[in-house]
mmCIF file of C-alpha atoms in Angstrom:
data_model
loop_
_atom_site.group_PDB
_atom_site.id
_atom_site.type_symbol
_atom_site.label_atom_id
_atom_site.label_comp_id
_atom_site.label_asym_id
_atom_site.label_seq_id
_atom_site.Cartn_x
_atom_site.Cartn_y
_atom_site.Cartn_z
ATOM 1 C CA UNK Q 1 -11.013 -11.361 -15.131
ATOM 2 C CA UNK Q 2 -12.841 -7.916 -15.207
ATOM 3 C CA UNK Q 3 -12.007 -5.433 -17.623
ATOM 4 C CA UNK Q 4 -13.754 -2.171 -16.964
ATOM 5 C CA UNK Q 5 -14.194 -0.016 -20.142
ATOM 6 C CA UNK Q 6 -16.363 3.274 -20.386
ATOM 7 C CA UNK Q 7 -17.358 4.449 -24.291
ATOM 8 C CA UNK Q 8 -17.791 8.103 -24.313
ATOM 9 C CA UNK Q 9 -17.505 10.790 -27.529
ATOM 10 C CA UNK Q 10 -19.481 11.669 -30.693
ATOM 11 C CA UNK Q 11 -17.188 11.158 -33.521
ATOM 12 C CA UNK Q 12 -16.652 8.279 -35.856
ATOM 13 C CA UNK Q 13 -12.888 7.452 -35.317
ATOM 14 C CA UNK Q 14 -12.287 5.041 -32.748
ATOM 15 C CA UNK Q 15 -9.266 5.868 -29.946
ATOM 16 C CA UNK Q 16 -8.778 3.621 -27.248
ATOM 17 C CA UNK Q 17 -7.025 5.586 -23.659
ATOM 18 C CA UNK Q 18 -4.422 3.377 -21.683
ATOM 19 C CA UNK Q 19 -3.257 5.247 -18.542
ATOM 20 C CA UNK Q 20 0.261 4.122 -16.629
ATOM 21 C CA UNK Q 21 1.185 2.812 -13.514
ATOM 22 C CA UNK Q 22 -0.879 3.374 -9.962
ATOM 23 C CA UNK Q 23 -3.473 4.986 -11.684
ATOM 24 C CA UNK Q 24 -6.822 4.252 -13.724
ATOM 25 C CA UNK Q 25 -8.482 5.717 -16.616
ATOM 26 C CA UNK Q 26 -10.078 8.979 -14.796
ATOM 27 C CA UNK Q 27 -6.847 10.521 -15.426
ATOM 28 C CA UNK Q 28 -8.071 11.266 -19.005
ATOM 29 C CA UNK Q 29 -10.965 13.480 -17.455
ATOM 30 C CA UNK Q 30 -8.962 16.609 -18.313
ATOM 31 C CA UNK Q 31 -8.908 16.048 -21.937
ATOM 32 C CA UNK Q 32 -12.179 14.258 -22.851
ATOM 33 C CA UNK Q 33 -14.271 17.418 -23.541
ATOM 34 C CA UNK Q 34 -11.573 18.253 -26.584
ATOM 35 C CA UNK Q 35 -11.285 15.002 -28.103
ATOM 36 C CA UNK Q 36 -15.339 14.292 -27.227
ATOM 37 C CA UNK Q 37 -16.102 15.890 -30.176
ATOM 38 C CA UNK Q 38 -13.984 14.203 -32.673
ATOM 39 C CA UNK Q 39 -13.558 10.505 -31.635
ATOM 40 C CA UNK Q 40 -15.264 7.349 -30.306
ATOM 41 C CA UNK Q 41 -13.230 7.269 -26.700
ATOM 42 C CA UNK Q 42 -13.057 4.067 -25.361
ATOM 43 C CA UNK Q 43 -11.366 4.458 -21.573
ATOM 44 C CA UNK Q 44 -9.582 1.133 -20.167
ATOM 45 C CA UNK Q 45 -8.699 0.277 -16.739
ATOM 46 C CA UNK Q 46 -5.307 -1.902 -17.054
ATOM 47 C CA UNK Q 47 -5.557 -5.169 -15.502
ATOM 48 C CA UNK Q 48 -5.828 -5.126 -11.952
ATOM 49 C CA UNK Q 49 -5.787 -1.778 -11.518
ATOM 50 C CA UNK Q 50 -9.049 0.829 -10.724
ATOM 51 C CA UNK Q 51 -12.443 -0.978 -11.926
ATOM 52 C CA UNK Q 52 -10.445 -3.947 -13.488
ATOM 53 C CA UNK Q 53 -10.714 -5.853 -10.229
ATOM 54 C CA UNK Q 54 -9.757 -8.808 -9.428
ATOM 55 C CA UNK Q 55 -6.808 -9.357 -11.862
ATOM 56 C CA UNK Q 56 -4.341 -12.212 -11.789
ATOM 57 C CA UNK Q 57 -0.703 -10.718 -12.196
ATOM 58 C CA UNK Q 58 -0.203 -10.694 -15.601
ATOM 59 C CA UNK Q 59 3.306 -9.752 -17.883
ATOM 60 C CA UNK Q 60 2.987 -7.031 -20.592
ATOM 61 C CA UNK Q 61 2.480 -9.851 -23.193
ATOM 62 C CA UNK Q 62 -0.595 -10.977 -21.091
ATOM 63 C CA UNK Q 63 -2.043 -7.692 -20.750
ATOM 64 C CA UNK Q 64 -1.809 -6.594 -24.290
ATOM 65 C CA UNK Q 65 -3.339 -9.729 -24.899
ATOM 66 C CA UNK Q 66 -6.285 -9.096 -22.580
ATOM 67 C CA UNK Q 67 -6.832 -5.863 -23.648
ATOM 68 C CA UNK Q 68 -6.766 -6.388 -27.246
ATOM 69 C CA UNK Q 69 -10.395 -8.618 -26.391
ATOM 70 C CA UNK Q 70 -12.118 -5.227 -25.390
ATOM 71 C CA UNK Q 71 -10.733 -2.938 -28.326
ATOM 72 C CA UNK Q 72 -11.994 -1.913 -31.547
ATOM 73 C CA UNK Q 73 -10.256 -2.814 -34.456
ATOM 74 C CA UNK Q 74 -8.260 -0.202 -36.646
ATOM 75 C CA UNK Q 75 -8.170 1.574 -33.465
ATOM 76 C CA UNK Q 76 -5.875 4.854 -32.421
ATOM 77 C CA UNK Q 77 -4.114 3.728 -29.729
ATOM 78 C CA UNK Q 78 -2.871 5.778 -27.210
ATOM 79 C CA UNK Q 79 -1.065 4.496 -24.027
ATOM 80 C CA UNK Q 80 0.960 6.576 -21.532
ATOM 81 C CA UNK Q 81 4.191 5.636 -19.406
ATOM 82 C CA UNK Q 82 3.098 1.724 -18.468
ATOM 83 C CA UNK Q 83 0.145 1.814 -20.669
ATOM 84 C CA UNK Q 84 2.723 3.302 -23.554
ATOM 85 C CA UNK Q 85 4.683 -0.260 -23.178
ATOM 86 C CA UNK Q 86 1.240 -2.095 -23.681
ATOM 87 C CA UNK Q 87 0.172 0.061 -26.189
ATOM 88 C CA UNK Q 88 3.428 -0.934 -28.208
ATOM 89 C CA UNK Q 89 3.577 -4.806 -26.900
ATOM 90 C CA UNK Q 90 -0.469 -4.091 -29.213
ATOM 91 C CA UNK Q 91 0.660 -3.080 -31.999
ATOM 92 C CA UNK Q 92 3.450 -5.790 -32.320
ATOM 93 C CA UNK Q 93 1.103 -8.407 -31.495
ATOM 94 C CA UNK Q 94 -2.113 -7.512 -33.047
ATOM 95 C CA UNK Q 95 -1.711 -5.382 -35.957
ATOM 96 C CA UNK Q 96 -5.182 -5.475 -36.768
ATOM 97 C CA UNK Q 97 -6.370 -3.516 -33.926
ATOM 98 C CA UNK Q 98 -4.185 -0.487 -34.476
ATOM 99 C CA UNK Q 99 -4.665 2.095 -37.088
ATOM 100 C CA UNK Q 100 -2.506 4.733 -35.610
ATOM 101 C CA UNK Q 101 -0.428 4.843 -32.225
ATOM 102 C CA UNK Q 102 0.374 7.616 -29.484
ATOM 103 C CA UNK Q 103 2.905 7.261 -26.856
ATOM 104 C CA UNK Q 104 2.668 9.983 -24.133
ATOM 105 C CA UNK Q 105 5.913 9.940 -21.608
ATOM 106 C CA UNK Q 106 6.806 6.655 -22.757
ATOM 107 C CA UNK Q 107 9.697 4.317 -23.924
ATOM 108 C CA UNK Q 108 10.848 1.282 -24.994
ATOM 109 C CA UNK Q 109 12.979 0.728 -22.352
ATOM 110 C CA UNK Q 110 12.256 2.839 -18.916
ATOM 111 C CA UNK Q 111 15.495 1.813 -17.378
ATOM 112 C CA UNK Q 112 18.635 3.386 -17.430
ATOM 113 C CA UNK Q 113 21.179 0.542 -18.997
ATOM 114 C CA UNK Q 114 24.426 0.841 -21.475
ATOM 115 C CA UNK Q 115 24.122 4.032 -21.949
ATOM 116 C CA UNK Q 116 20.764 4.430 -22.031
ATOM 117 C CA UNK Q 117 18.527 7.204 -20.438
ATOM 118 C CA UNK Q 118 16.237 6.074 -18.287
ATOM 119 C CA UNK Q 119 15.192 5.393 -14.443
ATOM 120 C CA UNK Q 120 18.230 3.780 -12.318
ATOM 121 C CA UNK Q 121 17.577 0.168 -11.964
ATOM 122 C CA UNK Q 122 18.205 1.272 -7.916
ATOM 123 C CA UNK Q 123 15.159 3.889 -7.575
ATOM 124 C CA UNK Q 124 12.639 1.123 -9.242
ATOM 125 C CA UNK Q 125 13.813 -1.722 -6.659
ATOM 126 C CA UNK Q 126 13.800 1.267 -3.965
ATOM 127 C CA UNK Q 127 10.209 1.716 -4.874
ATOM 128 C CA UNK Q 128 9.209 -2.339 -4.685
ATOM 129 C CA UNK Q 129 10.526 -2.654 -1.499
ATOM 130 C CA UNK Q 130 8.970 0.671 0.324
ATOM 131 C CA UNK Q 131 5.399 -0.273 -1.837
ATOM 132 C CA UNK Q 132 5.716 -3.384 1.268
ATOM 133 C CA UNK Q 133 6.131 -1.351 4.175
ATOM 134 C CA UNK Q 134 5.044 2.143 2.834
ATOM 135 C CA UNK Q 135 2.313 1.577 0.697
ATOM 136 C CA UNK Q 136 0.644 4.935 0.175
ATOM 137 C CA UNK Q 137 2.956 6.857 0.879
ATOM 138 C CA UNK Q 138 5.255 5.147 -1.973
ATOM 139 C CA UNK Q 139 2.678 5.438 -4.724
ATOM 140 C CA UNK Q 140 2.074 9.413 -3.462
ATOM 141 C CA UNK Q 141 5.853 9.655 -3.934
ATOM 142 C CA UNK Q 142 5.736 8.058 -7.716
ATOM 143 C CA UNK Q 143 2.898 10.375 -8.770
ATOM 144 C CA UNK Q 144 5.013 13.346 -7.316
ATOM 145 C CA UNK Q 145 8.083 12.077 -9.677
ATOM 146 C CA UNK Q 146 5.310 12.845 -12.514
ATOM 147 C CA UNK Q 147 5.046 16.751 -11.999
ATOM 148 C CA UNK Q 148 8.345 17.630 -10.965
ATOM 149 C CA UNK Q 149 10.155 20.604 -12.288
ATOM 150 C CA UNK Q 150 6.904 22.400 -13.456
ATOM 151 C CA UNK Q 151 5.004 25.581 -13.133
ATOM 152 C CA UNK Q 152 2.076 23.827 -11.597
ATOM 153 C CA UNK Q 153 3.930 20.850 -9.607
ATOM 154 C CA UNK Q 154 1.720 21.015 -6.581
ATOM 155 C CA UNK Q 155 -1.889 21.298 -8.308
ATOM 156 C CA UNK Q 156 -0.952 18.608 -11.242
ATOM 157 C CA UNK Q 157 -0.389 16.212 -8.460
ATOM 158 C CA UNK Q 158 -3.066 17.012 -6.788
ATOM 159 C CA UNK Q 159 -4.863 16.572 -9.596
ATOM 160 C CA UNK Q 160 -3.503 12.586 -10.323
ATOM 161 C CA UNK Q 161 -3.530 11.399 -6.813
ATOM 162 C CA UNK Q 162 -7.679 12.352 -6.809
ATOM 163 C CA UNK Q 163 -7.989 9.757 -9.709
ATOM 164 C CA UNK Q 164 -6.189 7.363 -6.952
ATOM 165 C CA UNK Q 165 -8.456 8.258 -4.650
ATOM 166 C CA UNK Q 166 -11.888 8.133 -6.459
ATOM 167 C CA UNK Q 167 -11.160 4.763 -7.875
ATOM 168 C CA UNK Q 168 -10.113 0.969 -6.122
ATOM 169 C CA UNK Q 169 -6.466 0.802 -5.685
ATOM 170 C CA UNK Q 170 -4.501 -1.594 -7.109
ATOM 171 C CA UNK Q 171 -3.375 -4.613 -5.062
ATOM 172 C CA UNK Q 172 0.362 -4.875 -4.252
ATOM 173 C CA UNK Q 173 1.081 -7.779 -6.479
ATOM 174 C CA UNK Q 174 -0.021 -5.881 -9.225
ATOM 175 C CA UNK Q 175 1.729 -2.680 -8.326
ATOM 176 C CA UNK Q 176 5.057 -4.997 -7.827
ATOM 177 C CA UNK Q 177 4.707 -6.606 -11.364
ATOM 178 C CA UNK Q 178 3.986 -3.084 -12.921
ATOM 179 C CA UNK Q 179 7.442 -1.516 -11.699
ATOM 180 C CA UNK Q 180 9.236 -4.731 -12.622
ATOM 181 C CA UNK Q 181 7.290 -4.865 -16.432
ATOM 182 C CA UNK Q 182 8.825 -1.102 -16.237
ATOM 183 C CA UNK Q 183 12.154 -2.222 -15.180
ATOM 184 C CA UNK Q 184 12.704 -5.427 -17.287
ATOM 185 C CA UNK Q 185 11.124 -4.767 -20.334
ATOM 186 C CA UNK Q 186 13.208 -3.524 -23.531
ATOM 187 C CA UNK Q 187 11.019 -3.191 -26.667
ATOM 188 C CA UNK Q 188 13.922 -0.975 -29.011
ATOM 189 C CA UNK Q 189 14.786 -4.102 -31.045
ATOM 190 C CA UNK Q 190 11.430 -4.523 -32.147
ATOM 191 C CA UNK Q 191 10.341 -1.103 -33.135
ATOM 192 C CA UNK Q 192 11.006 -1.511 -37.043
ATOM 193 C CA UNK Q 193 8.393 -4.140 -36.851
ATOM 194 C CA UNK Q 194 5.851 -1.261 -35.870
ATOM 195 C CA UNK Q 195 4.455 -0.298 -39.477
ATOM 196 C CA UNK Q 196 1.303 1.748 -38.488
ATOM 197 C CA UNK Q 197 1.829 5.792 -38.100
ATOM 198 C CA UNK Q 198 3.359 6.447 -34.693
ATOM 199 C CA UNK Q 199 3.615 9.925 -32.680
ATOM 200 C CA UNK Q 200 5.374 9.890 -29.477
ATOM 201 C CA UNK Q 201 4.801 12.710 -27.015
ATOM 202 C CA UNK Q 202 6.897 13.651 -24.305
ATOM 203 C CA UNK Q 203 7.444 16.313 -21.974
ATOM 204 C CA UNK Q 204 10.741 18.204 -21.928
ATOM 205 C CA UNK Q 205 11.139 17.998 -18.145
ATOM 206 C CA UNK Q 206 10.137 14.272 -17.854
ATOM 207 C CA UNK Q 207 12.519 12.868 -14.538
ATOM 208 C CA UNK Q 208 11.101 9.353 -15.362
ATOM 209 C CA UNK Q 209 11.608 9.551 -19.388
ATOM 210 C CA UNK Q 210 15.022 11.742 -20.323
ATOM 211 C CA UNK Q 211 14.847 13.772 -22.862
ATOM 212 C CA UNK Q 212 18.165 12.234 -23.875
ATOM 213 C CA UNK Q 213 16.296 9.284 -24.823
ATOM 214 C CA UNK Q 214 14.505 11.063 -27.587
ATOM 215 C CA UNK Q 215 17.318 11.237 -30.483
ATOM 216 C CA UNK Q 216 18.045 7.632 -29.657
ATOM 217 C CA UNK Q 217 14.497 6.118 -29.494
ATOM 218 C CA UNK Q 218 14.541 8.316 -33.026
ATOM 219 C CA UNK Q 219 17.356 6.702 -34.365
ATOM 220 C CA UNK Q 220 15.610 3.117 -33.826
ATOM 221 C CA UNK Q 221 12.170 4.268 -35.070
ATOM 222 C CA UNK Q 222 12.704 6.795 -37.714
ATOM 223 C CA UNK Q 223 9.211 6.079 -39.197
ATOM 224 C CA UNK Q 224 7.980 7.699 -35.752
ATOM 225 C CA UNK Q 225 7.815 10.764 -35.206
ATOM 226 C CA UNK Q 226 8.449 12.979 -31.678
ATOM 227 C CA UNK Q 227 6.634 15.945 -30.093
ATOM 228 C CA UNK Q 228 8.254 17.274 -27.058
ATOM 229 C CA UNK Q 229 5.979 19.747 -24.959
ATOM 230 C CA UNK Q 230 8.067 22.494 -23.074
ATOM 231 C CA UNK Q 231 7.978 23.144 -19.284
ATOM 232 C CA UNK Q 232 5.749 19.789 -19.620
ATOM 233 C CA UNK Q 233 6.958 16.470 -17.091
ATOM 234 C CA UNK Q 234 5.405 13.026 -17.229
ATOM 235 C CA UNK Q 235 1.871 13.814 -17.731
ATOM 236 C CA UNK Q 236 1.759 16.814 -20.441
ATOM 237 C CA UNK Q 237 -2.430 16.384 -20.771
ATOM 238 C CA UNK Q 238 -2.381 17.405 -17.496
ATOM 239 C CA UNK Q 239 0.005 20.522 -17.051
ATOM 240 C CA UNK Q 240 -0.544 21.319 -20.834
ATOM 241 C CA UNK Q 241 -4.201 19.916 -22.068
ATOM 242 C CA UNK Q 242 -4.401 22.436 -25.072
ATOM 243 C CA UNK Q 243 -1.091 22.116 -26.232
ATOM 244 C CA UNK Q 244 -0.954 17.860 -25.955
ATOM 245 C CA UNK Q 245 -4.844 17.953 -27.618
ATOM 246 C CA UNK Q 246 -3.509 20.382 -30.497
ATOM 247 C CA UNK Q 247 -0.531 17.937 -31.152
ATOM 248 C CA UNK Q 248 -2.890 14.923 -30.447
ATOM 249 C CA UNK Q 249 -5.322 16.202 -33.586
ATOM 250 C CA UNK Q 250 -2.746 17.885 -35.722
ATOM 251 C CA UNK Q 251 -1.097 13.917 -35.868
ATOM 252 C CA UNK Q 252 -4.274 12.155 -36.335
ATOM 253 C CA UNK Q 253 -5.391 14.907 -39.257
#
């Protein structure tokens, strides 16, 4: 297996960038000339998706595992959506690779379940089945879900789908086991075993993570602690670059 990993940045602390779902590390172009300055960046292509070609389908065990091969150690981690769940399934499993952890648009468990907030077990299976007959078009949809409800909707999804587009795309196996990782997993019991300093970031218009989620995921992790980013959806570095950096460093400091 191929893991592609770029190492960009002049500063001594070492932060390692894990994108989510359909997508591949050039997502983080819009924040790399802020953090440049102050970090080590190392930028990961998940398993099987972008540059990380050919991948076998692997569970989120299996690709924290690989990825924790390619990582410094004492690392900030951060991880968003998908790459927030591998980011986590890290620091559970190899506690010496994670100094700090960041969870952008993420949770523990992305689907909606006793009472839980999250995405309807129904619009995940929706998506498997159209990736078969639809397959562009379905992962176009999904990156929509991302920006929707803010200022800048139309140019923030522009903005993801050109990291689609620039990069290989991601076979439909993998794409399959990525929405089922997202719809199966459930990591809440196992946040008090997360020691390291944590900072989750969300956006307040997030369709895919509820804000509703937020107090709970609290309750469960109260060694954590939240940022939520107003008129921000699913990918806050992109609508909101200066205010998700200034968070970002404010945490880390």
């Amino acid at each position: 297996m191929t893991i592609y990993k770029e190492k960009i940045g002049e500063g001594n602390q070492s932060i390692v960038l894990l994108h989510g779902w359909g997508l591949n590390s050039q997502v983080w172009d819009f924040i790399l000339a802020p953090l440049s300055p102050h970090f080590s960046i190392t930028l990961i292509d998940l398993p099987g998706y972008g540059r990380s070609q050919p991948s076998a389908v692997l569970s989120l065990e299996a690709m924290a595992s690989e990825i924790a091969q390619h990582i410094p150690e004492k690392s900030i981690l951060l991880g968003w959506s998908l790459g927030g769940l591998v980011a986590t399934q890290l620091a559970l499993d190899f506690k010496n690779k994670v100094e700090k952890l960041i969870l952008v648009a993420s949770s523990p468990c992305f689907s909606e379940q006793d009472g839980w907030p999250g995405i309807r077990s129904q619009i995940l299976a929706a998506f498997q089945e159209q990736l078969t007959t639809e397959f562009r078009r379905t992962i176009e949809r999904f990156i929509a879900l991302q920006s929707l409800g803010t200022t800048n909707a139309s140019l923030n999804t522009k903005k993801l789908k050109q990291a689609v587009i620039n990069q290989p795309q991601a076979s439909l196996a993998v794409l399959n086991q990525g929405l089922s990782i997202l719809q199966q997993s459930d990591l809440r019991e196992k946040l008090a075993d997360i020691e390291v300093p944590t900072l989750r970031l969300y956006g307040a218009l997030d369709s895919l993570v509820p804000r509703k989620s937020i107090p709970l995921t609290d309750a469960l992790w109260p060694n954590s602690q939240a940022v939520i980013i107003e008129q921000a959806a699913h990918a806050p570095f992109i609508s909101h670059p200066a205010l998700f950096c200034k968070a970002l460093l404010k945490f880390i400091d």
